[in-house]
Coordinates of C-alpha atoms in Angstrom, one line a residue:
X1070 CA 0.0 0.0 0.0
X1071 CA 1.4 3.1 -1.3
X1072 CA 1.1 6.5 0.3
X1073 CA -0.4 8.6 -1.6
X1074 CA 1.0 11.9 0.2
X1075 CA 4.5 10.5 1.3
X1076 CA 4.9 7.7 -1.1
X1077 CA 6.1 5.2 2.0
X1078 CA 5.6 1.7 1.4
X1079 CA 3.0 0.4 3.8
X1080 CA 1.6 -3.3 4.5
X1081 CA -1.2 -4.1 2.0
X1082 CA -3.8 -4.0 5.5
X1083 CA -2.3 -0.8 6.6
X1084 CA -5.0 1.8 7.5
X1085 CA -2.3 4.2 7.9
X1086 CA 0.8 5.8 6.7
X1087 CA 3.4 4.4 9.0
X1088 CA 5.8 7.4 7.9
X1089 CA 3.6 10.1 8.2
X1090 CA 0.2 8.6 9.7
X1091 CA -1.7 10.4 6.6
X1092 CA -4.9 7.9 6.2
X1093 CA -4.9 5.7 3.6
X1094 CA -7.5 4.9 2.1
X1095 CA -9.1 3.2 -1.1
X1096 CA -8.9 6.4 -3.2
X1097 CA -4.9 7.0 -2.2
X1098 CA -3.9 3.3 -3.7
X1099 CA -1.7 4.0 -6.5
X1100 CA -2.4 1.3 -8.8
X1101 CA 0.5 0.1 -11.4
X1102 CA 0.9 1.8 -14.2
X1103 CA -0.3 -0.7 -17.4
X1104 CA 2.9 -2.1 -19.3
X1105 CA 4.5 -1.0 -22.3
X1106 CA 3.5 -4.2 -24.0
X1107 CA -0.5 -3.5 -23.0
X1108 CA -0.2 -0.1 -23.9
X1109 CA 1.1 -1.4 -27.3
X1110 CA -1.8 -4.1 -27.9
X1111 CA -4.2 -1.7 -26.6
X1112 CA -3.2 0.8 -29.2
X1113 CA -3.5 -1.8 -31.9
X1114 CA -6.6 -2.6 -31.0
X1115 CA -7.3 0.8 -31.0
X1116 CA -6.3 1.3 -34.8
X1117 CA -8.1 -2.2 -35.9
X1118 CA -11.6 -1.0 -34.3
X1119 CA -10.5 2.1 -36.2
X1120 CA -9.9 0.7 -39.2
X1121 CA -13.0 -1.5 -39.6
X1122 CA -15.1 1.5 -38.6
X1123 CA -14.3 3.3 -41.0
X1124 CA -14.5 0.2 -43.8
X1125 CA -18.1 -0.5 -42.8
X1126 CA -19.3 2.8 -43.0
X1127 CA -17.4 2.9 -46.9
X1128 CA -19.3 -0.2 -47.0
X1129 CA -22.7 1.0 -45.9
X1130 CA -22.3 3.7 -48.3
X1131 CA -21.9 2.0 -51.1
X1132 CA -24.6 -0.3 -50.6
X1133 CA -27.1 3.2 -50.0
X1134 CA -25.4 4.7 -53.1
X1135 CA -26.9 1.1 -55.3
X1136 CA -30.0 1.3 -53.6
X1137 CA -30.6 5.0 -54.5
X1138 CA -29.4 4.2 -57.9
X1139 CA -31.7 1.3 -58.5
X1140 CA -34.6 1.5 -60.2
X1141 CA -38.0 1.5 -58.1
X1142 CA -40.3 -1.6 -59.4
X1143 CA -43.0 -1.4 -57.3
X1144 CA -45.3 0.3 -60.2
X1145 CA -43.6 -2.4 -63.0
X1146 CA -44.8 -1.3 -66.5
X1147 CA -45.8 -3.7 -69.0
X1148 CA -42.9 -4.9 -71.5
X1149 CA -42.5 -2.7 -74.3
X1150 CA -44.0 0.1 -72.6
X1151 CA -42.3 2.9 -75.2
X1152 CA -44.2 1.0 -77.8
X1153 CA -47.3 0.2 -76.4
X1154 CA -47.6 4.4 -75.9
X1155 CA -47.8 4.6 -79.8
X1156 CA -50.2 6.8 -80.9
X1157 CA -53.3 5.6 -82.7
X1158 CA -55.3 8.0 -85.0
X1159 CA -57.7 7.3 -88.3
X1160 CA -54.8 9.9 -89.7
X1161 CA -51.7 8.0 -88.7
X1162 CA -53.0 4.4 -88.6
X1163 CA -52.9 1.3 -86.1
X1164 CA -49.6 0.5 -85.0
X1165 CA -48.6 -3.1 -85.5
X1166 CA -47.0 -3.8 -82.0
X1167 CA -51.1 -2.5 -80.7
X1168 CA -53.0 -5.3 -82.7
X1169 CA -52.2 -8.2 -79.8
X1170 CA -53.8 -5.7 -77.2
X1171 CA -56.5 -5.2 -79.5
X1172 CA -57.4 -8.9 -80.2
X1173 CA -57.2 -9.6 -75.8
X1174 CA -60.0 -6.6 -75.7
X1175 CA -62.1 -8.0 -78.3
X1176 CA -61.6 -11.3 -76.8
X1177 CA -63.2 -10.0 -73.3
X1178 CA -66.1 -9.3 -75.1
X1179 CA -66.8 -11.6 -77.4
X1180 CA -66.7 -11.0 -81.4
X1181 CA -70.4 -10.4 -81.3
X1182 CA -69.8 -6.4 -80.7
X1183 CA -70.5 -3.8 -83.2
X1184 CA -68.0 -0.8 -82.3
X1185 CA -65.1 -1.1 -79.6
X1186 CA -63.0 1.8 -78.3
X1187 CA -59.6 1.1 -77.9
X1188 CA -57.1 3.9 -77.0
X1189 CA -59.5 6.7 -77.6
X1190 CA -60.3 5.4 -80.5
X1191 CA -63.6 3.6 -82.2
X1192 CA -63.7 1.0 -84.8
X1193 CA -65.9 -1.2 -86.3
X1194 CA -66.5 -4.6 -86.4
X1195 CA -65.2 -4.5 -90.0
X1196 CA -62.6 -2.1 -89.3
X1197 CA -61.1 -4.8 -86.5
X1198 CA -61.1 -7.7 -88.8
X1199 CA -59.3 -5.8 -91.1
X1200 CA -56.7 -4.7 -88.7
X1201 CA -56.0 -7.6 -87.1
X1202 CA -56.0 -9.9 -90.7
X1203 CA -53.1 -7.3 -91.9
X1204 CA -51.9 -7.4 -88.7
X1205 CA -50.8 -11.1 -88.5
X1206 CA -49.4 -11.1 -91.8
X1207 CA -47.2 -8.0 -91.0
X1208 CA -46.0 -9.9 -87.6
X1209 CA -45.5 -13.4 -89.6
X1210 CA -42.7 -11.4 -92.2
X1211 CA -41.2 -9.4 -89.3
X1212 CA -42.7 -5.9 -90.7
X1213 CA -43.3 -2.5 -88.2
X1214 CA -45.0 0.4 -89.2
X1215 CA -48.8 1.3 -89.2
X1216 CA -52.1 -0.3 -90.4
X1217 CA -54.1 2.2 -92.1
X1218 CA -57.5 2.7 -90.7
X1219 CA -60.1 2.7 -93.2
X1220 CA -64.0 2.2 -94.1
X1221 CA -65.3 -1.3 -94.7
X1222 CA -68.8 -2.5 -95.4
X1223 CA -70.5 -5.1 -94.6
X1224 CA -70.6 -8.3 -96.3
X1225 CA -73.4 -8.8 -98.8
X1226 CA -74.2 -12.3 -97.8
X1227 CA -72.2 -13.9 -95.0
X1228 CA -72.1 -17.2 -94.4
X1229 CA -69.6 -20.3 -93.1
X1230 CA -70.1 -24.1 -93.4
X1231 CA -67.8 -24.7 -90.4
X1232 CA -67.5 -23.4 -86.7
X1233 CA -64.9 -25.7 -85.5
X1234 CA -61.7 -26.7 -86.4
X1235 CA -57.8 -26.6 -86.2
X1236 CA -56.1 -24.7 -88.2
X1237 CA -52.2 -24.6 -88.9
X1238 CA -50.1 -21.4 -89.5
X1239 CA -49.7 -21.4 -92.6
X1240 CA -53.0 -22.1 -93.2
X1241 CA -54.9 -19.0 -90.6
X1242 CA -51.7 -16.8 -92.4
X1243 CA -52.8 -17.6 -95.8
X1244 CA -56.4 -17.1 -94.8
X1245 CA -55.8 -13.4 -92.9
X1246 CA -53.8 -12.1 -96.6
X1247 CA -56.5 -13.4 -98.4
X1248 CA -59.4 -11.4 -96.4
X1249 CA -57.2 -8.1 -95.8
X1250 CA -56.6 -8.2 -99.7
X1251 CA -60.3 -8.8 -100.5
X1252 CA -61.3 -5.8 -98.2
X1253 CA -58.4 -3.6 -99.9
X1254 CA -59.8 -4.4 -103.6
X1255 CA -63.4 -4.5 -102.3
X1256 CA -63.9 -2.0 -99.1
X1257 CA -66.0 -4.6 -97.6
X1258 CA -65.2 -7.8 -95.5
X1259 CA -66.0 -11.0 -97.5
X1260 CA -69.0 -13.3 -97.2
X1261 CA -66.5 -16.3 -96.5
X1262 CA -63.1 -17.2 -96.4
X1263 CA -62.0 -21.2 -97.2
X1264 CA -59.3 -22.5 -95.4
X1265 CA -57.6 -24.3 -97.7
X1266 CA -58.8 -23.8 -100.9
X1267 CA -59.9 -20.2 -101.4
X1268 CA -63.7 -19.4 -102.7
X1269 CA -64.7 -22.1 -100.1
X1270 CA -67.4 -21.3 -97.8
X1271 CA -65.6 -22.0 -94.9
X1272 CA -65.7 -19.4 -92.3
X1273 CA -67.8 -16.4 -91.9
X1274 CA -66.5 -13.1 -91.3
X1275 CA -67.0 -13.3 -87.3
X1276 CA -65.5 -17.1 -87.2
X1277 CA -62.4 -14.9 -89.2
X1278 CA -62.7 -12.8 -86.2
X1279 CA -62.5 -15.2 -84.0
X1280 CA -60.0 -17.0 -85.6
X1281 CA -57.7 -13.6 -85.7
X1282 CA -58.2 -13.0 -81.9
X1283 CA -57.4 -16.4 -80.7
X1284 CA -54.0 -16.4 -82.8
X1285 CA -52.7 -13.0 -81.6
X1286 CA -53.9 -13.2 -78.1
X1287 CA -51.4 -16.5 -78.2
X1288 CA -49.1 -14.6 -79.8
X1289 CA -49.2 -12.0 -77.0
X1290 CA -48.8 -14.2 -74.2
X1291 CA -45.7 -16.3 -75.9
X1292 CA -44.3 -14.0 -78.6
X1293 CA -44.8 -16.3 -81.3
X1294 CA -47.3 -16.9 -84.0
X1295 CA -49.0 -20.4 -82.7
X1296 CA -48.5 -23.4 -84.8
X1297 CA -52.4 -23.9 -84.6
X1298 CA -55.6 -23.0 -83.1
X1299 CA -58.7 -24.0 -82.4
X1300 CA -62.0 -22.3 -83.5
X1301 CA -64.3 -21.8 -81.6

């Protein structure tokens, strides 16, 4: 025990200085001053704790500065959003990349409609079959651009000998050139369109319709013309 006023060496159960009777006690101990080596591993710690303070926060940062970056997908557009926004007049036309979305919203309500509105604009019945009969050929040959929009009538005497079947690519392509090009040297839908062998009386103008919406509503779930469908 260690005076702390004379600095006299006292026995460790001393209450008192024996040198100079100054009182010692718990607050006079001088305790031992830490070692050179535990000063040293102290101080290394020291700059360790340092070190990997500072890393994290670089760290942390870097992670915020990604994070901020990233783009926010909680309101996730759908694909092809740029092209989707395509505007749609009877000036300008019908843009290929719309005819899949038109085909899924004639396909909620059934071919049996007589006008639809679809991106502020209304079309016909004839108008749609039109649209979408260009339209699949224009997707089968890998061509962009716009359908023109125009006045169809209606068939003179419609008529179809068959309301269900399965019909192949190359055959439903075939049959949407063959009733786009009738309506182009006509300006009205046809009565009939074969399936096979043209001038048949195979399918009316709303099985066509039908036909057309069940191919490009496949086509915009998978991105590809179906080998075949089924009518109805």
């Amino acid at each position: 025990m260690k005076c702390k006023i004379c600095g006299h060496e006292n026995d460790s159960d001393a209450s008192f200085c024996e040198e100079c009777g100054n009182e010692i006690g718990k607050d006079t101990l001088s305790r031992p001053k830490s070692s050179k080596k535990e000063t040293e591993g102290l101080t290394q710690m020291n700059k360790i704790l340092i070190v990997s303070i500072i890393a994290l926060v670089a760290v942390l940062g870097i992670m915020a500065g990604v994070l901020l970056k990233a783009p926010n997908n909680s309101n996730t557009t759908i694909p092809n959003s740029t092209v989707n926004n395509e505007p749609i007049s009877m000036s300008t036309g019908f843009p290929v990349s719309q005819v899949p979305n038109l085909a899924q919203e004639i396909s909620k309500i059934g071919v049996g409609f007589d006008t639809i509105t679809f991106k502020g604009v209304t079309l016909d019945k004839n108008q749609c079959l039109y649209i979408l009969s260009k339209g699949i050929v224009m997707i089968d040959s890998g061509q962009t651009g716009n359908i023109p929009i125009g006045n169809y009538g209606n068939p003179d005497s419609p008529f179809g000998t068959i309301t269900a079947a399965t019909i192949t690519k190359s055959q439903y392509v075939d049959m949407a050139q063959r009733t786009h090009s009738w309506m182009d040297n006509n300006g009205l839908s046809p009565n009939y369109i074969g399936i096979s062998v043209a001038g048949q009386p195979d399918l009316s103008p709303e099985s066509l319709l039908n036909l057309y919406v069940n191919v490009l509503t496949q086509y915009k779930s998978t991105n590809q013309l179906p080998p075949s469908v089924i009518i109805p």
